[in-house]
Structure formats: C-alpha cells, structure tokens
Amino acid sequence: MARQRFDALRLVEERKPVNITPPSSKVSDYFGENTFGPSIMKEQLSSDIFNRLQNAIHRGERIDENVADAVATSLKAWAISKGVTHYTHWFQPLTGSTAEKHDAFFELSSDGLAIERFKGSALVRQEPDASSFPSGGLRQTFEARGYTAWDPTSPAFIIESGSGKTLCIPTIFVSYTGESLDNKAPLLKALEQVDKAATSVCQIFDRSIEKVQASLGCEQEFFLIDRALADARPDILLTGRTLFGRTPPKGQQLDDHYFGSIPSRVTRFLQELEIESYKLGIPIKTRHNEVAPSQFEVAPIFEEVNVANDHNVLLMDLMKKVASRHNFRVLFHEKPFQGMNGSGKHNNWSLITDKGRNLLQPSTKAKENLIFITFFINILKAVYDNADLLRASIASASNDFRLGANEAPPAIISAFIGTQLYDILTELEHNGDIKVKKGDNIYMKLGISKIPPILLDNTDRNRTSPFAFTGNKFEFRAVGSNSNNARAMTVLNTAVANQLDLFKKEVDKLIEQDEKKEVAIIDILRSYIPSVKKIIFEGNGYGDEWVKEAKRRGLSNLMDTPRALSVLKKPATSRLFKRMKIMTQAEVDARHEIRLQNYIMKMQIESRVMADLALNHIAPTAIRYQTMLIENVRGLKDIGLEDQTEETMITIQKVAKHLNQVKKLANDMTQERKRINNIENVEEKAIAYCDDVKEKYFEELRWHVDKLETMIDDEMWPLPKYRELLFLR
Ligand code: ADP
Ligand code: MG
C-alpha cells in the first residue's frame, strides 16, 4: 500500500534539473512573438484599417465587416507563417478552474485546413459547442444557444501544444439574447463605466483628459510540489489540497524560506515559465519564495485590467504545462496545507489617465493632490458601501479555508491607508466650513497642500489588510489564488464607477449653486469621511481583537461562501448592476446559482475523497499496524516477558480508539451527505454542506487521522507526508 509513496520518494531523489536555453539572450528579441499585438498589426494592416481597429480598441467604436475581414486575413497570414493550423475562440466560462476551461475550449477540429477559411465573420463570432458550460439556467430561459464574440482589446495569441499550434482569439461568451455567460463580458462593461465616471470627474480639474484606464498588476502565489509525490496523494489530485497530514516539526516558523535561495529545479521551472510568458507578451517581473516552504510567487508588470486578467488566466495554464515538463505540480488552491500560509492573488489596482497620470499618486503639487484625495476618498467610500459585494466577489469553497484563518486576510473587508493619510482625512474632517477669500491659498486652507509624495516605506506596510493602499495603488489581497480576477475586478470597478458618478452629480449641484469648485469638492468629500473611517483599520487584521472591533463598527464578517453570496439576492445589488449597466437581475441570479452549485460540488468531492481515504487507505493501515503490535505482545508473552507489554498495550488501545472514530465519523458523514443531497433548494443545500458536513466533520476526522499518522510505523504510512511534500525537490 505504501509502495506508491516510496516509489515516489525514490523518483524525487533521482530527479535532475531540466536544462533551459532561452531563444535569445535579449528578452526584447522574442517578447510578444506569439501575439498579434499593436506592432505586428501596424506592420501587417493598412494604416486605415489599423486606425479603425485602434479606435475600436481605445474608443469602443464598432468594427464593421470590412475591418473584420481585413484583420482576419492578416491574422491568418501571420498565424500560418508561424506554423499554426487551427484557431479557436478562447473564453472564460463562469465556473471551474482554468484547467477545465482550457481543456474544454482548446478542442482541435479534425479538419487540419480549417484555418484556411478564416473570414471576418469567423473572427468576430462563433457558436462553440458549449452546452456543457454552466449557465445558471440563462440559456434555458432565453435561448438555447450561446455564441462567442471577439474582444479586439486583448491580442490574439498562439498556443503550442503536443498536437501543434493553435491561434487563440480572446472572446466573450453570451447567449443569443445578449445575457453574458462568462466572466469577461461584465468586466469589460465595468471597465467602460469606470473609464466614463473617472474621466468625467477628471474633467472637473482638467478638460483635456479624455480617458481613464484601470490597471491591474496581479501577484500570483502558488505551491510547487514534486509530481510523483503529489500524484501519490488522491486528495491533492482530486481536490487540490491535502485533506489530512500532520504539520512537520520544521514548518515555516523559521521563516528561512522567505527570499531564501531558490532551489535549482525551481529556478529552471521559473526560467522556462518566464521564457514562455515573454513569448506570449506576459511581462513577468519578479519571483521570490513566499512564506511557506515550497510556496512561490510570480508578478507581472501591471497592464490594463482586461489584458492583465487574460494574461493571468493564460499564465496559470502555462504554469501547469511548464511545471509538468519539470516534474512538478502547481497547486493554486488557497490553502493546500494546514498550518502553512495560504496562497492569494494580490490585485494591485489603480486608475491612470490618457496623459499617463496615475490618479492614486500623491504629488508635491497641491492642485494634483486635490485630484488624488478626490479619487482616494471616493474609492474608500465605494469599498465601504459595497463591502459585502466585494466579499462575495472573492468567495469560493477553497478561499474559505484561507480567509479568516490565522495567517490570511480576514473575511472582514477593511482598508489600510497608513497613518499619514489617516491624519489627512482627520484634518479634512475637522476643518469645518472653509471661507475662502480672494488671494487665499485654497489648498493650504484645505490642508492638502503638503501630502508627501512617498507615503509608505516598507515598515509602514500592513500585510494583514485585505485592501491596502500601497503608496500609489490599492492592493486587493483577499482575492483567491485559484480564482479568476475578473469577478473581483468587475465588482471593484463597478462600485468605484458608481461612486464617482454619484460624487460628480453632488459636486455639479453645489457648483450650480455658485459654490467654488474646490470648496464644493472638499465639502462633499468631507461628508464621506465618517463612513470611510469605519472601513479603515490600521492594526493587525489577523488578530481576534479586530473581529470584535469590526463587530462594534457594524462591519460584516461572512465566514463562508454560501452566506457571503447571499448579498447577490439583495435589491441593492441588482440596483447597482442595473444602474451601471453591468448585469441584469437574471444574470446576477444565474451567477448566484452557479456559484452555490459549484460550492456544493466542491464540498461533496472533498467529503467523498476524505471518506474514501479514511476508510480505504488509513483504516486498513491502522489495522495492519495494530495486528503487528498484537502479535508482538503475544510473542513477548510467549517468551515470558509479560511485564514488558504495557506500553505497547497502551498504543494498541490508542490506535483502536482513533481507528474507531475514523470509521464512525467517515460513515456518519456519508449518511449526512445522503440526507443533504435530497435538499431541493440550492442555497439551503450549500449551507447544509457548509455547516453539517464541512464544519461538523472535516476537522474532527482529520484530527484522528493525523493522530494515527504520529503513531503508525512510518514504513506503512500510505500518503506522502508534509515534510516530504514540502521539503523535497
Ligand atoms: P509587493 O511589495 O506588494 O510584493 P511588488 O512590487 O512585488 O509589490 O508587486 C507589485 C505589483 O503591483 C506588480 O505587479 C506591479 O506591476 C503592480 N503595480 C505597480 N504599480 C501599479 C499600478 N499603478 N497599478 C496597478 N498595479 C501596479
Ligand atoms: Mg503584494
């Protein structure tokens, strides 16, 4: 039984780092070579077509048939010149890990010449065979079929796989009546709205600003585990995390992994990952070890949100492929190992104007600081007003194990801004009605003439906050490592767009009443500060104190996905999405249902795998070990050493006790599942899975199994242990 574990251990011992040769010593020689980006477009398209396409990309103008045909023709020629034989519309359906999406979508047609007939219409629109993608009843309600539509704002790219090269065209996935069936369509709408609202606020200050782009730099955390060891654990294989396993005596306490020297097999993996990412135009920049052993991070240079998110989805797929070439498995699960840090996807986000100014960058110029403080306070107000929706946007079965655990952002949404900015808010709050006389320095009077341009040094950073201001951007850290950023980014940008729009209306009203512009702005901002301060927390977000304090402030602390998602049923939610033209009621409902179903499925699988491991792997091992001990006792008695059997007898009893509990809990949990599976209402069922399966059984069952792990002969234990998974590579 333990054979697989020991075979795997032997394999790991023999592994050699894979040699990597970069295509060139200069990254610029091959950066983006597999994408149909602006420079290659400019080269291949006539200038008229190129300009019209750019207008479509940057101004949202319609793409007519001629442009589509011309782009399709040159896209095809470019792709064929690179050895591509097939094309596919690439999209991000509503559920599932990116791997499911990838497998389902990257189907190759049997006709190797398919690409030869590539027309504008095929570029713009396709009907994928997508009946198996979840739609939360949307397609049944409206129209049986869905189609994918080209997103010209994200460059097409070439994926190489064993079977050849495929041209992938980023698309949205919608039903025939226009309901979005994916993550990208609502995101694009939210980005359009935030552009509109932010531009209109900018124009109060500077009429020349015509566009504001939201930017995203996503730090991706992950674990890298030897493939043979990971594959010897059915729980990692089927659920992405370890359901059992004792924390090793040497864990992350020593903090020696953080920024430690990266082991060579890992270095080679990261090297190849970088090369492959660069070819696809993904600007990976940093890499270092994370806090837990075998945990790592890659972060790209920030880009426009939609492109950055496509790149993150693509990067995750790439990581899985490259890892397997280096005999690793990448774990994107938010909490693969109990007692170790979990993994997140830190969403660094800001707003940048078409003049290149980051609206979240404080400045030495007083006038610019008014713009900064305007956006800063409005964003915090949006976070306060939409905290529950932001919480829901990051909720998933797997992130539940990370959020609120002692080494991860809490499930309470709060923001960290640092003492200097906090003081500025307080000053603003208290300096009352300002009377500005001719010749006054208004900024001085407002107390915003002197915001230091570099606000936070590294010591002032608070890493425990789910939403932190980090000098010139906000960092939404509570996003799960395995999730699609689009959901969090849709909610954040929608909430901010809505807030900026409301703010602009209030300011306009005061200006109409002959209030001075700057005073009007400050008056409105000042009125927001009491609510904004409620969401600000500067202390340790991992501590219990904060939970109590948040309760006093009336902030939500939604600890599990089914309850966090209930905000999707609230009228305020559909009002917001409707007002900002992001999603209809039906689209919100569909998402609610799909995510609950997904939660149920995930918990069901975990519970099944747990029971299977307990009853078919752990229990038989415990029995075999027990029998060995019994024979030992019998033998000792036979040779007259009766008085030497006491300790072993105690162990036999202990093993028996835990063994019985393991069997009982696994069987009871299975019975409970059967009851819950009959519940019709999806939300009730999800809550029952959370409370009556996960909460009631998982920890307890695990405790007994982990106890057995400490008692049973190491040679017999069937599952690779934590120290092997985490320290061998
Ligand atoms: P940290 O100290 O949080 O680890 P890093 O420098 O490693 O910071 O990562 C920061 C991430 O934030 C990078 O992906 C970077 O490109 C991104 N970033 C920097 N400035 C901005 C910005 N204005 N908007 C969005 N993302 C940004
Ligand atoms: Mg960070």
Coordinates of N, CA and C in Angstrom, one line a residue, residues 477-608:
R477 N -6.0 42.1 -1.6 CA -5.2 40.9 -1.3 C -6.0 39.7 -1.0
A478 N -7.3 39.9 -0.7 CA -8.1 38.8 -0.3 C -8.5 37.9 -1.5
V479 N -8.2 38.3 -2.7 CA -8.6 37.5 -3.9 C -7.9 36.1 -3.8
G480 N -8.6 35.1 -4.1 CA -8.1 33.7 -4.0 C -7.1 33.4 -5.1
S481 N -6.1 32.6 -4.8 CA -5.0 32.3 -5.8 C -5.6 31.5 -7.0
N482 N -6.7 30.8 -6.8 CA -7.3 30.0 -7.8 C -8.4 30.6 -8.6
S483 N -8.8 31.9 -8.2 CA -9.9 32.4 -8.8 C -9.6 33.2 -10.1
N484 N -10.6 33.6 -10.8 CA -10.5 34.5 -11.9 C -10.6 35.9 -11.4
N485 N -9.6 36.7 -11.6 CA -9.6 38.1 -11.1 C -10.9 38.9 -11.6
A486 N -11.4 38.5 -12.7 CA -12.5 39.2 -13.4 C -13.6 39.6 -12.4
R487 N -13.9 38.6 -11.5 CA -15.1 38.8 -10.6 C -14.8 39.9 -9.7
A488 N -13.6 39.9 -9.0 CA -13.3 40.9 -8.1 C -13.1 42.3 -8.8
M489 N -12.5 42.2 -10.0 CA -12.3 43.5 -10.7 C -13.6 44.1 -11.2
T490 N -14.6 43.2 -11.6 CA -15.9 43.7 -12.0 C -16.5 44.5 -10.9
V491 N -16.5 43.8 -9.7 CA -17.2 44.5 -8.6 C -16.5 45.8 -8.2
L492 N -15.2 45.7 -8.0 CA -14.5 46.9 -7.6 C -14.7 48.1 -8.6
N493 N -14.5 47.8 -9.9 CA -14.6 48.9 -10.8 C -16.0 49.4 -11.0
T494 N -17.0 48.5 -10.8 CA -18.4 48.9 -10.9 C -18.7 49.8 -9.7
A495 N -18.3 49.4 -8.5 CA -18.6 50.1 -7.3 C -17.9 51.5 -7.3
V496 N -16.7 51.6 -7.8 CA -16.0 52.8 -7.9 C -16.6 53.7 -9.0
A497 N -17.0 53.2 -10.1 CA -17.7 53.9 -11.1 C -19.0 54.5 -10.6
N498 N -19.7 53.7 -9.9 CA -21.0 54.2 -9.4 C -20.8 55.4 -8.4
Q499 N -19.8 55.2 -7.5 CA -19.5 56.2 -6.5 C -19.0 57.5 -7.2
L500 N -18.1 57.4 -8.2 CA -17.6 58.6 -8.8 C -18.7 59.3 -9.5
D501 N -19.6 58.6 -10.1 CA -20.8 59.2 -10.8 C -21.7 59.9 -9.8
L502 N -21.9 59.3 -8.6 CA -22.7 60.0 -7.6 C -22.0 61.3 -7.1
F503 N -20.7 61.1 -6.9 CA -19.9 62.3 -6.4 C -20.0 63.4 -7.4
K504 N -19.8 63.1 -8.7 CA -19.8 64.1 -9.7 C -21.2 64.9 -9.7
K505 N -22.2 64.1 -9.5 CA -23.6 64.8 -9.5 C -23.7 65.7 -8.3
E506 N -23.2 65.3 -7.2 CA -23.3 66.1 -6.0 C -22.5 67.4 -6.2
V507 N -21.3 67.2 -6.7 CA -20.4 68.4 -6.9 C -21.0 69.4 -7.9
D508 N -21.5 68.8 -9.0 CA -22.2 69.7 -10.0 C -23.3 70.5 -9.4
K509 N -24.0 69.9 -8.5 CA -25.1 70.6 -7.9 C -24.7 71.8 -7.1
L510 N -23.6 71.6 -6.3 CA -23.1 72.7 -5.5 C -22.5 73.8 -6.4
I511 N -21.8 73.3 -7.4 CA -21.3 74.4 -8.3 C -22.4 75.2 -9.0
E512 N -23.4 74.5 -9.3 CA -24.6 75.3 -9.9 C -25.1 76.3 -8.9
Q513 N -25.0 76.0 -7.6 CA -25.4 76.9 -6.6 C -24.3 77.9 -6.2
D514 N -23.4 78.1 -7.2 CA -22.4 79.1 -7.1 C -21.3 78.8 -6.1
E515 N -21.1 77.6 -5.7 CA -20.0 77.3 -4.8 C -18.7 77.2 -5.6
K516 N -17.6 77.6 -4.9 CA -16.3 77.5 -5.6 C -16.0 76.0 -5.8
K517 N -15.5 75.7 -6.9 CA -15.2 74.3 -7.3 C -14.5 73.5 -6.2
E518 N -13.4 74.0 -5.8 CA -12.5 73.3 -4.8 C -13.3 73.1 -3.5
V519 N -14.0 74.1 -3.1 CA -14.8 74.0 -1.8 C -15.9 73.0 -2.0
A520 N -16.5 73.0 -3.1 CA -17.6 72.0 -3.3 C -17.1 70.6 -3.2
I521 N -16.0 70.4 -3.9 CA -15.4 69.1 -3.8 C -15.0 68.6 -2.4
I522 N -14.4 69.5 -1.7 CA -14.0 69.2 -0.3 C -15.2 69.0 0.6
D523 N -16.2 69.8 0.4 CA -17.4 69.7 1.2 C -18.0 68.3 1.1
I524 N -18.1 67.8 -0.2 CA -18.7 66.5 -0.4 C -17.8 65.4 0.1
L525 N -16.5 65.6 -0.1 CA -15.5 64.6 0.4 C -15.6 64.5 1.9
R526 N -15.7 65.7 2.5 CA -15.7 65.7 4.0 C -16.9 64.9 4.5
S527 N -18.0 65.0 3.8 CA -19.2 64.3 4.2 C -19.1 62.8 4.2
Y528 N -18.1 62.3 3.4 CA -17.9 60.9 3.2 C -17.0 60.3 4.4
I529 N -16.3 61.2 5.0 CA -15.2 60.7 5.9 C -15.7 59.8 7.0
P530 N -16.8 60.2 7.7 CA -17.3 59.3 8.8 C -17.5 57.8 8.3
S531 N -18.1 57.6 7.1 CA -18.3 56.3 6.7 C -17.0 55.6 6.3
V532 N -16.2 56.4 5.6 CA -14.9 55.9 5.1 C -14.0 55.4 6.3
K533 N -14.1 56.2 7.4 CA -13.3 55.8 8.6 C -13.7 54.5 9.2
K534 N -15.0 54.1 9.0 CA -15.4 52.8 9.5 C -14.8 51.7 8.9
I535 N -14.4 51.8 7.6 CA -13.8 50.7 6.9 C -12.3 50.7 7.0
I536 N -11.7 51.7 7.6 CA -10.3 51.8 7.7 C -9.8 51.1 9.0
F537 N -8.9 50.2 8.9 CA -8.3 49.5 10.0 C -6.8 49.4 9.9
E538 N -6.1 50.0 10.8 CA -4.6 50.0 10.7 C -3.9 49.0 11.5
G539 N -4.7 48.2 12.3 CA -4.0 47.3 13.2 C -3.8 45.9 12.6
N540 N -3.6 44.9 13.4 CA -3.3 43.6 12.9 C -4.6 42.9 12.5
G541 N -4.8 42.7 11.2 CA -6.0 42.1 10.7 C -6.1 40.6 11.0
Y542 N -5.0 40.0 11.4 CA -5.1 38.6 11.7 C -5.5 38.3 13.1
G543 N -5.7 39.4 14.0 CA -5.9 39.1 15.4 C -7.4 39.0 15.7
D544 N -7.7 38.5 16.9 CA -9.1 38.4 17.3 C -9.7 39.7 17.7
E545 N -8.8 40.6 18.1 CA -9.3 42.0 18.5 C -10.0 42.6 17.4
W546 N -9.5 42.5 16.2 CA -10.2 43.1 15.0 C -11.6 42.5 14.8
V547 N -11.7 41.3 15.0 CA -13.1 40.7 14.8 C -14.1 41.4 15.7
K548 N -13.6 41.6 17.0 CA -14.5 42.3 18.0 C -14.8 43.7 17.6
E549 N -13.7 44.4 17.2 CA -13.8 45.8 16.8 C -14.7 46.0 15.6
A550 N -14.5 45.1 14.6 CA -15.3 45.2 13.4 C -16.8 45.0 13.7
K551 N -17.0 44.1 14.7 CA -18.4 43.9 15.1 C -19.0 45.2 15.7
R552 N -18.2 45.8 16.5 CA -18.6 47.1 17.1 C -19.0 48.1 16.0
R553 N -18.1 48.1 15.0 CA -18.4 49.1 13.9 C -19.5 48.7 12.9
G554 N -20.0 47.5 13.1 CA -21.1 47.1 12.3 C -20.7 46.5 10.9
L555 N -19.4 46.1 10.8 CA -18.9 45.5 9.6 C -19.3 44.1 9.5
S556 N -19.5 43.6 8.3 CA -19.9 42.1 8.2 C -18.6 41.3 8.3
N557 N -18.8 40.1 8.8 CA -17.8 39.1 8.9 C -18.3 37.8 8.4
L558 N -18.4 37.6 7.1 CA -19.1 36.5 6.5 C -18.0 35.4 6.2
M559 N -18.1 34.4 7.0 CA -17.0 33.4 7.1 C -17.1 32.3 6.0
D560 N -18.3 32.1 5.4 CA -18.3 31.1 4.4 C -19.0 31.5 3.1
T561 N -18.8 30.8 2.1 CA -19.2 31.2 0.7 C -20.8 31.3 0.6
P562 N -21.5 30.2 1.0 CA -23.0 30.3 0.9 C -23.5 31.6 1.5
R563 N -23.0 32.0 2.7 CA -23.6 33.2 3.3 C -23.0 34.4 2.7
A564 N -21.8 34.4 2.3 CA -21.2 35.6 1.6 C -21.9 35.9 0.3
L565 N -22.4 34.8 -0.3 CA -23.1 35.0 -1.6 C -24.5 35.6 -1.5
S566 N -25.0 35.5 -0.3 CA -26.4 35.9 -0.2 C -26.6 37.4 -0.5
V567 N -25.6 38.2 -0.5 CA -25.7 39.6 -0.9 C -26.2 39.7 -2.4
L568 N -26.0 38.7 -3.2 CA -26.4 38.7 -4.6 C -27.9 38.7 -4.7
K569 N -28.6 38.4 -3.6 CA -30.1 38.4 -3.6 C -30.6 39.7 -3.3
K570 N -29.8 40.6 -2.8 CA -30.3 41.9 -2.2 C -30.7 42.9 -3.3
P571 N -31.8 43.6 -3.1 CA -32.2 44.6 -4.1 C -31.1 45.6 -4.4
A572 N -30.3 46.0 -3.4 CA -29.3 47.0 -3.7 C -28.2 46.5 -4.7
T573 N -28.0 45.2 -4.7 CA -27.1 44.6 -5.6 C -27.6 44.7 -7.1
S574 N -28.8 44.3 -7.3 CA -29.3 44.4 -8.7 C -29.5 45.9 -9.1
R575 N -29.8 46.7 -8.1 CA -29.9 48.1 -8.4 C -28.5 48.7 -8.9
L576 N -27.5 48.3 -8.2 CA -26.1 48.8 -8.6 C -25.8 48.3 -10.0
F577 N -25.9 47.0 -10.2 CA -25.5 46.4 -11.5 C -26.4 47.0 -12.6
K578 N -27.7 47.2 -12.3 CA -28.5 47.8 -13.3 C -28.2 49.2 -13.7
R579 N -28.0 50.0 -12.6 CA -27.7 51.4 -12.8 C -26.4 51.6 -13.6
M580 N -25.4 50.7 -13.4 CA -24.1 50.8 -14.1 C -24.2 50.0 -15.4
K581 N -25.3 49.4 -15.7 CA -25.5 48.6 -16.9 C -24.4 47.4 -17.0
I582 N -24.2 46.7 -15.9 CA -23.2 45.7 -15.9 C -24.0 44.3 -16.1
M583 N -25.0 44.1 -15.3 CA -25.7 42.8 -15.4 C -27.2 43.0 -15.1
T584 N -28.0 42.2 -15.7 CA -29.4 42.2 -15.3 C -29.7 41.4 -14.1
Q585 N -30.9 41.4 -13.6 CA -31.3 40.6 -12.5 C -31.0 39.1 -12.8
A586 N -31.4 38.7 -14.0 CA -31.3 37.3 -14.4 C -29.8 36.9 -14.4
E587 N -29.0 37.8 -14.9 CA -27.5 37.5 -14.9 C -26.9 37.3 -13.5
V588 N -27.4 38.2 -12.6 CA -26.9 38.1 -11.3 C -27.4 36.8 -10.6
D589 N -28.7 36.5 -10.8 CA -29.3 35.3 -10.3 C -28.6 34.1 -10.8
A590 N -28.3 34.1 -12.1 CA -27.6 32.9 -12.7 C -26.2 32.7 -12.0
R591 N -25.6 33.8 -11.8 CA -24.2 33.7 -11.1 C -24.3 33.2 -9.7
H592 N -25.4 33.7 -9.0 CA -25.6 33.2 -7.6 C -25.8 31.7 -7.6
E593 N -26.6 31.2 -8.5 CA -26.9 29.8 -8.5 C -25.7 28.9 -8.9
I594 N -25.0 29.4 -9.9 CA -23.8 28.6 -10.4 C -22.8 28.5 -9.3
R595 N -22.6 29.6 -8.6 CA -21.6 29.6 -7.6 C -22.0 28.7 -6.4
L596 N -23.3 28.7 -6.1 CA -23.7 27.8 -5.0 C -23.5 26.4 -5.4
Q597 N -23.9 26.1 -6.7 CA -23.8 24.7 -7.2 C -22.3 24.3 -7.2
N598 N -21.5 25.2 -7.5 CA -20.0 24.9 -7.5 C -19.5 24.6 -6.1
Y599 N -20.0 25.4 -5.2 CA -19.7 25.2 -3.8 C -20.1 23.8 -3.3
I600 N -21.3 23.4 -3.6 CA -21.9 22.1 -3.2 C -21.0 21.0 -3.8
M601 N -20.7 21.2 -5.1 CA -19.9 20.1 -5.8 C -18.5 20.0 -5.1
K602 N -17.9 21.1 -4.8 CA -16.5 21.1 -4.2 C -16.6 20.4 -2.9
M603 N -17.6 20.7 -2.1 CA -17.7 20.1 -0.7 C -18.0 18.6 -0.8
Q604 N -18.8 18.3 -1.8 CA -19.2 16.9 -2.0 C -18.0 16.1 -2.3
I605 N -17.2 16.6 -3.3 CA -16.0 15.9 -3.7 C -15.0 15.7 -2.5
E606 N -14.8 16.8 -1.7 CA -13.9 16.8 -0.6 C -14.3 15.7 0.4
S607 N -15.6 15.8 0.7 CA -16.2 14.8 1.7 C -16.0 13.4 1.2
R608 N -16.3 13.1 -0.1 CA -16.1 11.8 -0.6 C -14.7 11.3 -0.6

